[in-house]
C-alpha positions as a printed Julia matrix, in Angstrom:
186×3 Matrix{Float64}:
  27.61   -3.82  12.66
  28.76   -7.38  13.13
  29.57   -9.25   9.95
  28.21  -12.78   9.92
  29.67  -15.71   8.05
  27.39  -17.61   5.68
  27.32  -20.45   8.2
  26.23  -18.1   11.01
  23.47  -16.68   8.86
  22.31  -20.13   7.81
  22.21  -21.15  11.5
  19.7   -18.31  12.05
  17.24  -19.81   9.53
  13.79  -20.47  11.04
  14.62  -18.59  14.25
  11.92  -16.47  15.78
  12.55  -12.81  16.59
  10.59  -11.28  19.47
   8.1    -8.57  18.61
   8.67   -5.02  19.79
   5.17   -4.26  21.05
   3.03   -2.75  23.78
  -0.71   -2.29  24.26
  -2.38    0.62  22.48
   0.44    1.66  20.15
  -0.13    4.45  17.66
   1.34    2.36  14.79
   2.35   -1.3   14.74
   4.65   -1.84  11.75
   4.44   -5.34  10.32
   7.22   -6.74   8.19
   6.89   -9.76   5.93
   9.16  -12.04   7.97
  12.58  -11.76   9.62
  15.59  -12.05   7.36
  18.62  -14.03   8.44
  20.54  -10.96   9.63
  17.55   -9.95  11.74
  17.38  -13.45  13.19
  21.12  -13.52  13.87
  21.04  -10.17  15.69
  17.56  -10.32  17.2
  16.93   -6.81  15.82
  14.23   -6.09  13.24
  15.19   -4.74   9.81
  18.88   -5.34  10.62
  20.19   -6.24   7.19
  22.51   -3.59   5.76
  20.69   -2.01   2.84
  17.26   -2.31   4.46
  15.81    1.17   4.41
  13.27    0.86   7.23
  15.21    2.84   9.85
  16.21    5.72   7.52
  12.66    5.91   6.15
  11.16    5.86   9.64
  13.33    8.84  10.55
  12.89   10.8    7.29
   9.12   10.39   7.53
   9.12   11.99  10.99
   8.22    8.94  13.07
  11.51    9.1   15.02
  13.39   12.19  16.22
  16.7    10.78  14.97
  17.97    7.89  12.88
  17.79    4.8   15.08
  19.92    1.71  14.67
  18.25   -1.7   14.68
  19.77   -2.37  18.12
  17.77    0.62  19.4
  14.4    -0.91  18.49
  13.43   -0.87  22.18
  13.09    2.93  21.91
  10.04    2.54  19.66
   7.24    1.68  22.15
   7.68    4.93  24.14
   7.16    6.7   20.78
   3.91    4.76  20.29
   5.48    2.48  17.67
   6.11   -1.26  17.46
   7.28   -3.99  15.09
   5.98   -7.47  14.31
   5.88   -9.72  11.22
   3.25  -11.48   9.13
   5.28  -14.72   9.29
   7.46  -15.32  12.33
  10.13  -17.65  10.94
  13.35  -16.3    9.48
  14.33  -16.97   5.88
  16.94  -15.65   3.49
  14.22  -14.34   1.13
  10.49  -13.74   1.41
   9.89  -15.92  -1.65
  10.77  -18.94   0.52
   7.43  -18.52   2.3
   4.36  -20.41   1.16
   0.91  -18.9    0.58
  -0.3   -21.06   3.48
   2.29  -19.46   5.79
   1.08  -16.01   4.76
  -2.57  -16.92   5.38
  -1.78  -18.47   8.77
   0.34  -15.41   9.53
  -2.66  -13.21   8.69
  -4.81  -15.18  11.17
  -2.17  -14.93  13.9
  -1.58  -11.25  13.17
  -5.31  -10.57  13.44
  -5.37  -12.16  16.91
  -2.29  -10.15  17.94
  -3.84   -6.88  16.76
  -7.1    -7.69  18.55
  -5.11   -8.23  21.76
  -2.74   -5.21  21.47
  -5.24   -2.76  19.91
  -2.85   -0.45  18.03
  -4.49    2.54  16.35
  -2.93    1.54  12.99
  -1.44   -1.67  11.62
   1.1    -0.75   8.92
   1.95   -3.74   6.73
   5.2    -3.07   4.89
   4.75   -5.0    1.69
   1.74   -5.04  -0.63
   2.18   -8.67  -1.69
   2.37   -9.81   1.93
  -0.83   -7.93   2.75
  -2.67   -9.23  -0.31
  -1.71  -12.83   0.41
  -2.15  -12.79   4.2
  -5.58  -11.15   4.08
  -6.91  -12.36   0.72
  -7.13   -8.8   -0.62
  -5.95   -9.41  -4.2
  -6.7    -5.9   -5.43
  -5.28   -3.94  -2.48
  -3.0    -0.98  -3.2
  -0.63    0.91  -0.93
  -2.26    3.37   1.44
  -5.17    3.1    3.87
  -7.39    0.02   3.56
 -11.11   -0.39   4.1
 -10.53   -3.51   6.21
 -10.24   -3.04   9.97
  -9.29   -5.4   12.75
 -11.58   -4.39  15.58
 -10.92   -0.68  16.02
  -7.51   -0.87  14.31
  -7.17    0.69  10.89
  -4.79   -0.81   8.32
  -2.33    1.0    6.06
  -0.15   -0.76   3.49
   3.3     0.72   2.97
   6.07   -0.1    0.5
   8.52   -2.77   1.56
  11.76   -1.07   2.71
  13.98   -3.91   1.51
  16.87   -2.8   -0.65
  15.5    -5.26  -3.23
  12.43   -3.06  -3.73
  13.9    -0.81  -6.4
  10.53    0.73  -7.37
  10.67    2.95  -4.28
  13.48    5.29  -3.23
  14.13    6.34   0.36
  12.57    9.71  -0.46
   9.38    8.3   -2.02
   9.03    5.74   0.78
   9.49    8.48   3.39
   6.65   10.42   1.75
   4.38    7.35   1.9
   5.28    6.66   5.53
   4.77   10.36   6.4
   1.2    10.16   5.09
   0.52    7.46   7.68
   2.29    9.48  10.39
   0.04   12.47   9.68
  -3.11   10.3    9.63
  -2.14    8.64  12.91
  -1.39   12.01  14.54
  -4.75   13.49  13.48
  -6.78   10.87  15.31
  -7.54   11.54  18.95
  -7.07    8.85  21.55
  -4.2     6.59  22.36
  -0.53    7.57  22.08
């Protein structure tokens, strides 16, 4: 992986990173917002130490461990990636509650257009703030967006020490099983 200087990372601040999406996905994973490494590379969950790609593989969503640069392999597997807030920051705590709420509105419109079977928000605080669900817990949610069900997963950031790769993989695997049990799209 390319090592970026602090100046190169800072230059990536506020950049937008294109979604990895297609119509009718099985699961659309939704991060909080792009980090600076993601913005610098253009690849989601690119920061070393982010556990998204290992967890995705260990949970059975991908047949092998993918690198962030291989994110384009996800849509043929029925998977995609987007974010609650589009702009890149060094840390999620740089985002305002208003950005989360606006991100929730924009994400709702995106989900209505793309119609994934499941929206998987990776971060309980992001979900609670974006959708005004203060008491939400990880797992499946009662809320739906059209026909899309919502599942909240643990944030795979290396800063989330409450979850190990193994326990996150178990949580992600529960969603994988639920998504596989439903008939219909991919």
